Coordinates of C-alpha atoms and ligand atoms in Angstrom, one line a residue:
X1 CA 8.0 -6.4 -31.0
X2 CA 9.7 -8.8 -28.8
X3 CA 9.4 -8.8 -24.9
X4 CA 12.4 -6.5 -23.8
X5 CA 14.8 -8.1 -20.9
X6 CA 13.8 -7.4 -17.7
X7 CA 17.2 -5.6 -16.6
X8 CA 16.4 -3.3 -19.5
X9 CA 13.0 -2.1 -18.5
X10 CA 14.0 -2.1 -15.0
X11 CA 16.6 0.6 -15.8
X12 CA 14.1 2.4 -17.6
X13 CA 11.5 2.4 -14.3
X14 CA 14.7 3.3 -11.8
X15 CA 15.4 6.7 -14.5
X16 CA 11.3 6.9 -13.3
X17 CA 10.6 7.3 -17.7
X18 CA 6.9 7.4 -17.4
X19 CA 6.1 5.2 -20.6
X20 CA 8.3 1.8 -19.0
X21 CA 6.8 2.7 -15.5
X22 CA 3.5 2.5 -17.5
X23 CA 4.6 -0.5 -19.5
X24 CA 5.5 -2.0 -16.0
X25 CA 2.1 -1.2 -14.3
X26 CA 0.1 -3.0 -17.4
X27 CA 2.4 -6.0 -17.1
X28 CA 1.1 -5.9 -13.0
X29 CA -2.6 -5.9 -14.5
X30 CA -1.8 -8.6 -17.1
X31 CA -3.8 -11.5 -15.4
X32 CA -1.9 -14.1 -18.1
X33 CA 0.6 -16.4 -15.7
X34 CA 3.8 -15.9 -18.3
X35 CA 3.1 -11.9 -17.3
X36 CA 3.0 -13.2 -13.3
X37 CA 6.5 -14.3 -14.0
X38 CA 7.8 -11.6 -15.7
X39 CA 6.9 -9.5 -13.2
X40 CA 8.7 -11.8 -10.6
X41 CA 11.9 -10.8 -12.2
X42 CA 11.2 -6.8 -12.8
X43 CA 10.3 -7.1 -9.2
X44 CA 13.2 -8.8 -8.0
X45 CA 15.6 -6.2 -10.0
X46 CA 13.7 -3.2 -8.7
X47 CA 13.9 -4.3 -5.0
X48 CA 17.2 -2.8 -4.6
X49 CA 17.4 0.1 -6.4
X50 CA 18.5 3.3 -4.1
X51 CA 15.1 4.6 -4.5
X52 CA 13.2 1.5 -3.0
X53 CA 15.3 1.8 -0.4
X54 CA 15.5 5.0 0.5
X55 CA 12.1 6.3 -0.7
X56 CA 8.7 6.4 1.8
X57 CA 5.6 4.2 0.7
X58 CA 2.3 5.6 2.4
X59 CA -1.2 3.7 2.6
X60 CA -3.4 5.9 2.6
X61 CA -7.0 4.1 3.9
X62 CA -10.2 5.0 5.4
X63 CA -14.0 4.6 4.9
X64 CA -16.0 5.7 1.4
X65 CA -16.2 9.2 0.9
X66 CA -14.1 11.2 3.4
X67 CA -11.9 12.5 1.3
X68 CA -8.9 10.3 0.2
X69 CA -8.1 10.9 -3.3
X70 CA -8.5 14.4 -2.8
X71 CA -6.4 15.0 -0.2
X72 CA -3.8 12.0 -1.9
X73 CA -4.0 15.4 -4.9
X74 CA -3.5 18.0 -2.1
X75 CA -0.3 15.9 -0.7
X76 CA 1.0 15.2 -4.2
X77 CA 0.9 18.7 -5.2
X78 CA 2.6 20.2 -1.4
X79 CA 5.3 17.1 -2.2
X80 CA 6.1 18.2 -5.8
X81 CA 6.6 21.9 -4.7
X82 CA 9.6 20.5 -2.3
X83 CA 10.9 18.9 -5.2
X84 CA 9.8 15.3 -4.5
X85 CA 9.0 13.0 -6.9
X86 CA 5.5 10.9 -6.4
X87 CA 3.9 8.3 -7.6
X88 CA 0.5 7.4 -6.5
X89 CA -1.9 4.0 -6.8
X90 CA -5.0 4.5 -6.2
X91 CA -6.9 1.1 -6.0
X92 CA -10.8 0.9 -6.4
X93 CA -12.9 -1.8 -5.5
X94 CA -15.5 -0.3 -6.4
X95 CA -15.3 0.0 -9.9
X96 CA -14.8 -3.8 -10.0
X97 CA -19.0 -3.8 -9.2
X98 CA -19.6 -1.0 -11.5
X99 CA -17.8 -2.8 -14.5
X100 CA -14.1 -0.8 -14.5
X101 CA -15.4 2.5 -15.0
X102 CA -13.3 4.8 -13.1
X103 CA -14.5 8.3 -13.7
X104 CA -15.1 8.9 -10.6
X105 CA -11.8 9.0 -9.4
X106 CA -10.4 10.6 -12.3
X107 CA -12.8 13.6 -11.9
X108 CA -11.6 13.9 -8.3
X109 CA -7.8 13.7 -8.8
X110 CA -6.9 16.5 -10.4
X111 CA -2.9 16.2 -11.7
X112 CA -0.9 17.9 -14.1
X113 CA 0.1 15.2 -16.8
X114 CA 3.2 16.8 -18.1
X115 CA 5.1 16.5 -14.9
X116 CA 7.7 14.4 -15.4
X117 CA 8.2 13.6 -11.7
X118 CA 4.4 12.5 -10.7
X119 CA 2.8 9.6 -11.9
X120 CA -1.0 8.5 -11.0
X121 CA -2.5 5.3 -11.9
X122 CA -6.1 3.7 -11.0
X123 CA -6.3 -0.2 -10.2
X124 CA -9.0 -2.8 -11.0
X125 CA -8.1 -5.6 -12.1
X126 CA -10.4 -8.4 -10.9
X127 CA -10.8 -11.5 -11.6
X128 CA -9.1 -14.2 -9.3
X129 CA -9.1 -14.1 -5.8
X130 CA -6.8 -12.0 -4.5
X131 CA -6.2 -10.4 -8.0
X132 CA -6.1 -7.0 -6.3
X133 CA -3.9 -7.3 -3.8
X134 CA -1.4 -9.0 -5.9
X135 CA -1.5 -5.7 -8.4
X136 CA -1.7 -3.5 -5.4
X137 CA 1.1 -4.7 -3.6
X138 CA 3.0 -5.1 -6.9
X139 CA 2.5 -1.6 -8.5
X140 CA 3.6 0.0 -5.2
X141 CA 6.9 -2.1 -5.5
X142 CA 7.6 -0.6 -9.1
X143 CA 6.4 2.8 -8.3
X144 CA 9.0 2.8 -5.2
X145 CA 11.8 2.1 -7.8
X146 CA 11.0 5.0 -9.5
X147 CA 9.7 7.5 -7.1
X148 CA 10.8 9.4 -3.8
X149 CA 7.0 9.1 -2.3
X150 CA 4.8 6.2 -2.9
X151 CA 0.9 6.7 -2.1
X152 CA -1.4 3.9 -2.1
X153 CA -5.1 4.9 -1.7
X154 CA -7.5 2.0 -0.7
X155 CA -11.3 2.4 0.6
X156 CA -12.1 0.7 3.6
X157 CA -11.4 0.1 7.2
X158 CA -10.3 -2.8 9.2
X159 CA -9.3 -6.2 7.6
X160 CA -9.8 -5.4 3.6
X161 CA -9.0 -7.7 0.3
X162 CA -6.2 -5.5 -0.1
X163 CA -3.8 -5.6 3.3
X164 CA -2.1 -2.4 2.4
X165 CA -0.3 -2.7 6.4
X166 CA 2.4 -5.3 4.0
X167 CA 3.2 -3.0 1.7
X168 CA 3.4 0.7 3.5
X169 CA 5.9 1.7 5.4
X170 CA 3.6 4.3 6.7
X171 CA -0.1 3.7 7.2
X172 CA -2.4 6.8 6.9
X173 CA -5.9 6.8 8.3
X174 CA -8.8 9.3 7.3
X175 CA -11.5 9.9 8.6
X176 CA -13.8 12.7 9.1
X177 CA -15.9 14.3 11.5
X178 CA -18.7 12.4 13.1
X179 CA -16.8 9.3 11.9
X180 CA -18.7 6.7 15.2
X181 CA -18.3 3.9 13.4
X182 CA -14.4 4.4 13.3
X183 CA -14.3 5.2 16.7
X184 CA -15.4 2.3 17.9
X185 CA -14.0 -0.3 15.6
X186 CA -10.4 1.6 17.1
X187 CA -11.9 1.5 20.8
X188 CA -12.9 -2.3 21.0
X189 CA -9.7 -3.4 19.6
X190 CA -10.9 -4.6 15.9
X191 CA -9.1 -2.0 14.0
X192 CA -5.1 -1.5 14.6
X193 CA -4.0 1.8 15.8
X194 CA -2.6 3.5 12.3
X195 CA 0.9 5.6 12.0
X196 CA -1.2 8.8 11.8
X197 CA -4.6 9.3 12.0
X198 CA -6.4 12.4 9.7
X199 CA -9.2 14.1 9.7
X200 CA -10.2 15.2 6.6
X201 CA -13.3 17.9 6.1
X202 CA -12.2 19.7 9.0
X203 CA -13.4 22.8 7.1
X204 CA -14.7 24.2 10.0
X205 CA -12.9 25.2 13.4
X206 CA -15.3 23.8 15.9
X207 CA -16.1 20.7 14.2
X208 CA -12.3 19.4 13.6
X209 CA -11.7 20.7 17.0
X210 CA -14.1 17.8 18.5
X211 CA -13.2 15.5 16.2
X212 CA -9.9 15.9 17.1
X213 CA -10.9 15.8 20.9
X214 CA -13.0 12.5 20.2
X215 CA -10.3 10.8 18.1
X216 CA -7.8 11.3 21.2
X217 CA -10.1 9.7 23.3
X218 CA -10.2 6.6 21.3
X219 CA -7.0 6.2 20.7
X220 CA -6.5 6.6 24.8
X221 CA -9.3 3.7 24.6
X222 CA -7.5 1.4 22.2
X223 CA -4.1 1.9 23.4
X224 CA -5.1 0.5 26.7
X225 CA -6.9 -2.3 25.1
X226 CA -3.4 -3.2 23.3
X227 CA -4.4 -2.6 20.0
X228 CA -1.0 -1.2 18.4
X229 CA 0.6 -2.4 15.7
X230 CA 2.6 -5.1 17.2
X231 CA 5.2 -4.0 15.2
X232 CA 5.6 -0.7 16.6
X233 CA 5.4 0.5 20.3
X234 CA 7.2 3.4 20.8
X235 CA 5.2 5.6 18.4
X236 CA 2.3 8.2 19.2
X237 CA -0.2 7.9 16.8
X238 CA -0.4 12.1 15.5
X239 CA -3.7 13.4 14.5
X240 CA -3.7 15.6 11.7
X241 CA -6.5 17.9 10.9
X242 CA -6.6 18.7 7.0
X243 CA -9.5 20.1 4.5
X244 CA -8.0 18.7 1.4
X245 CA -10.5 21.1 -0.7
X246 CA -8.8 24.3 1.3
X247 CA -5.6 23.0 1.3
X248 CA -5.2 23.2 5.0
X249 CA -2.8 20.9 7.1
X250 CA -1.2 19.5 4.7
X251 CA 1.8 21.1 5.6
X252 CA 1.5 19.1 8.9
X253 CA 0.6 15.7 7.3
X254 CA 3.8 16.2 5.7
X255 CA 5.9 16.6 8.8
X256 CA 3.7 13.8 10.2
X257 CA 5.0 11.4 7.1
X258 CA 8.3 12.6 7.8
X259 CA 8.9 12.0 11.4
X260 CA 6.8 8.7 11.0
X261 CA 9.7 8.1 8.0
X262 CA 12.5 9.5 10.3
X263 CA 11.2 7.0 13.4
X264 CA 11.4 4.0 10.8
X265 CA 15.0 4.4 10.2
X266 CA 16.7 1.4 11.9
X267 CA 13.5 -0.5 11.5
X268 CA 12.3 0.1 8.5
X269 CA 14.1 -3.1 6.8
X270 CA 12.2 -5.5 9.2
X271 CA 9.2 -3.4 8.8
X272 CA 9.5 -4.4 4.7
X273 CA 10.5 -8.1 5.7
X274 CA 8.0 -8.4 7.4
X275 CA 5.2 -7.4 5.0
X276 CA 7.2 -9.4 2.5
X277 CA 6.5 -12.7 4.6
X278 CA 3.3 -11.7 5.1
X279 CA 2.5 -10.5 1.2
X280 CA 3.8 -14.4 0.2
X281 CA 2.0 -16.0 2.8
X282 CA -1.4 -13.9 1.7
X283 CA -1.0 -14.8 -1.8
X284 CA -0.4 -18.5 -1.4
X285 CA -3.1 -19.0 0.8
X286 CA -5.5 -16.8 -1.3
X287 CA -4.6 -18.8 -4.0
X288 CA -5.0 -22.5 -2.4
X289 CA -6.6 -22.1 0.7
X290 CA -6.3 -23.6 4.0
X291 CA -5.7 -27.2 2.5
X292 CA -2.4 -25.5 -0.1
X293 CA -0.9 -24.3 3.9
X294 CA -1.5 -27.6 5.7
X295 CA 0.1 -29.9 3.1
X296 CA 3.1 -27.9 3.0
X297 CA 3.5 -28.5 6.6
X298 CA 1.1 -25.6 8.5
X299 CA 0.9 -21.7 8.4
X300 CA 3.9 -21.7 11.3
X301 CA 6.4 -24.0 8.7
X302 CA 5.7 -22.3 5.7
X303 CA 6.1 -19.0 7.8
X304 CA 9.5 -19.7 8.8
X305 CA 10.4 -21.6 5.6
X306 CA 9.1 -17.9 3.7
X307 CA 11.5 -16.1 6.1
X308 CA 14.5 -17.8 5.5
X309 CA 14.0 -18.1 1.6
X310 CA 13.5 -14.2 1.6
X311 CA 16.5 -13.9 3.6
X312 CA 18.3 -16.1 0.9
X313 CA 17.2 -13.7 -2.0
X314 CA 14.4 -15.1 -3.1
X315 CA 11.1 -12.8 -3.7
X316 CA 7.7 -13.0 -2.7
X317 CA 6.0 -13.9 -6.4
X318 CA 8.8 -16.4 -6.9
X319 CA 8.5 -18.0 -4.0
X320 CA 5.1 -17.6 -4.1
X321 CA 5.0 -19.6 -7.7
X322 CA 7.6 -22.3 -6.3
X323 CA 5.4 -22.9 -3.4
X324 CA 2.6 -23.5 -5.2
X325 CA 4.1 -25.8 -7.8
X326 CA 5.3 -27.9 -4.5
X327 CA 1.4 -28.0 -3.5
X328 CA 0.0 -29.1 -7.0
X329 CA 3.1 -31.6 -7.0
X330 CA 2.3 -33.0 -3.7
X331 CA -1.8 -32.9 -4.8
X332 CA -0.8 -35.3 -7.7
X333 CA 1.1 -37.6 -5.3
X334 CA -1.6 -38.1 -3.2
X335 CA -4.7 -38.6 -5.6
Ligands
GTP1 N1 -15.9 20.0 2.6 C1 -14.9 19.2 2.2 N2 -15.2 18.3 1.2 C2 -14.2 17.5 0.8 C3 -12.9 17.5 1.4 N3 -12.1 16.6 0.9 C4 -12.9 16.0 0.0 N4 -14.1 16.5 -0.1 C5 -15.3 16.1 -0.9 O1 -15.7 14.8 -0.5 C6 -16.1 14.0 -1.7 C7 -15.4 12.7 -1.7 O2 -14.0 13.0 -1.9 P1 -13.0 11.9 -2.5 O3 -11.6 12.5 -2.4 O4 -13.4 11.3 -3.7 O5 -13.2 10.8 -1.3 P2 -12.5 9.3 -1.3 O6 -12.3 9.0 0.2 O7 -11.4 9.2 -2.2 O8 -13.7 8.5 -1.8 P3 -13.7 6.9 -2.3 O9 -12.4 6.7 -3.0 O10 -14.9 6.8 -3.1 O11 -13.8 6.1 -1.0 C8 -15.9 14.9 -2.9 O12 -17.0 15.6 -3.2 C9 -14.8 15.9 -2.4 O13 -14.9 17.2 -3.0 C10 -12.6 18.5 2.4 O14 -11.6 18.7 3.0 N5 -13.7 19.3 2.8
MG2 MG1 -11.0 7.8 -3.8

């Protein structure tokens, strides 16, 4: 069969037909370099379709185990019975160590496979540095051009392989009761303040209750220590008690994403800019290191070189391919 033009399976992802999405999302995964560059021009066809850029992408992060997937089912379901279509990532690192086996994940994400307006895939791919943020960030950019919501789940707090900050609009974090560690990672500064903060397993009153209590605290802590989101001032962080088994505040995490959504409005295309200069920055130094950014000229060049190319049109995995043909050029001059 021969490889189909990109136009032609990127007006199959925007109609959101599951096979081409599916097609698109193995193309992500394909590690070969002639797949990198095919998906460098799905990618920069999908970027404008209306639903890309009017749709909601939400990272969903936190530490092992409190709950994410589940509650990513709970959310999927509440969102599909208002009649919005979703379409969910969740990536894995773990079952990069374990060999690819993602049962785990499957047996906790319970989704009906005939609806035509929800789409759920696992991620990870391994292999070369940075392999996983490149098929994170990249899935969530086809899955945007198909689908009203976009969930990303990664595991993890604080600076992770996979930056999901450049690619949400919304960043989600979960915790759950007795979460310390959290606490003070958000109190001494080291982890940003999130869009909403969750805490999942509040199953029972009391418990949520001082978690809840606790969680305000810190956030009093970090705000005063300046750790928000320097892109973002004028938001209050809402803290969401849900039991994703019970079903309970999801409701409110809803509302949450929407007025998080709703405050974006005017700022949401800087917001994407921005993670888009950051996303090619990320994937060019992953790739060739500290030496690949000082020979073309230093991290604050190349950052306002990216920004005006991506201003001109170009995309992040083109640009990011140009860049580093520039670096292996200039590597053959000087040796
Ligand atoms: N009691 C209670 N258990 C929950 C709740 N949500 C999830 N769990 C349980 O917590 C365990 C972990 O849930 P997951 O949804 O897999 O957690 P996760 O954060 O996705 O885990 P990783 O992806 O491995 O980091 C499972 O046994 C869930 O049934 C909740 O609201 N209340
Ligand atoms: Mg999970």
């Amino acid at each position: 069969m021969p490889p189909s033009e990109p136009d032609d399976d990127a007006r199959q992802v925007m109609s959101a037909d599951k096979a081409a999405v599916s097609r698109a999302l193995n193309l992500v995964e394909d590690r070969r370099a002639e797949s990198h560059a095919r998906v460098a021009d799905l990618l920069a066809v999908l970027k404008d379709s209306p639903k890309a850029a009017g749709g909601h992408r939400v990272g969903l992060t936190g530490p092992p185990g409190v709950g994410k997937s589940t509650l990513t089912s709970a959310l999927a379901r509440s969102l599909r019975q208002r009649g919005r279509t979703v379409g969910v990532v969740a990536v894995d690192p773990s079952s990069i160590r374990s060999g690819g086996s993602l049962l785990g994940d499957r047996a906790r994400m319970s989704f009906d496979p005939t609806d035509k307006g929800l789409f759920v895939r696992s991620l990870a791919t391994a292999g070369e540095v940075g392999g996983l943020a490149y098929a994170a960030n990249s899935s969530v950019r086809v899955l945007a051009a198909a689908y009203d919501t976009v969930v990303v789940e990664t595991t993890g707090v604080g600076q992770s392989e996979i930056d999901i900050v450049h690619v949400a609009d919304t960043v989600v974090l979960v915790i759950q009761p007795g979460s310390g560690d959290v606490l003070q990672f958000l109190k001494a500064g080291i982890m940003e303040i999130p869009d909403i903060l969750v805490v999942n397993k509040a199953d029972h009153d009391e418990l949520a209750r001082r978690a809840v209590a606790d969680l305000r605290g810190a956030l009093r802590t970090a705000h005063a220590a300046g750790a928000d989101r320097d892109r973002d001032s004028d938001w209050e962080t809402p803290i969401v008690a849900t039991s994703a088994t019970k079903g309970t505040g999801i409701d409110e995490l809803i509302d949450a994403l929407d007025a998080h959504r709703g405050h974006l409005e005017t700022t949401l295309q800087t917001r994407r800019r921005q993670g888009e200069v950051q996303w090619t920055l990320d994937l060019f130094s992953r790739k060739h290191g500290e030496h690949g950014v000082s020979t073309l000229g230093g991290l604050a060049t190349l950052k306002a070189r990216t920004e005006q190319e991506l201003d001109g049109g170009e995309t992040p995995l083109s640009l990011c391919e140009r860049l580093s043909r520039e670096y292996v050029a200039a590597l053959g001059q000087t040796t």
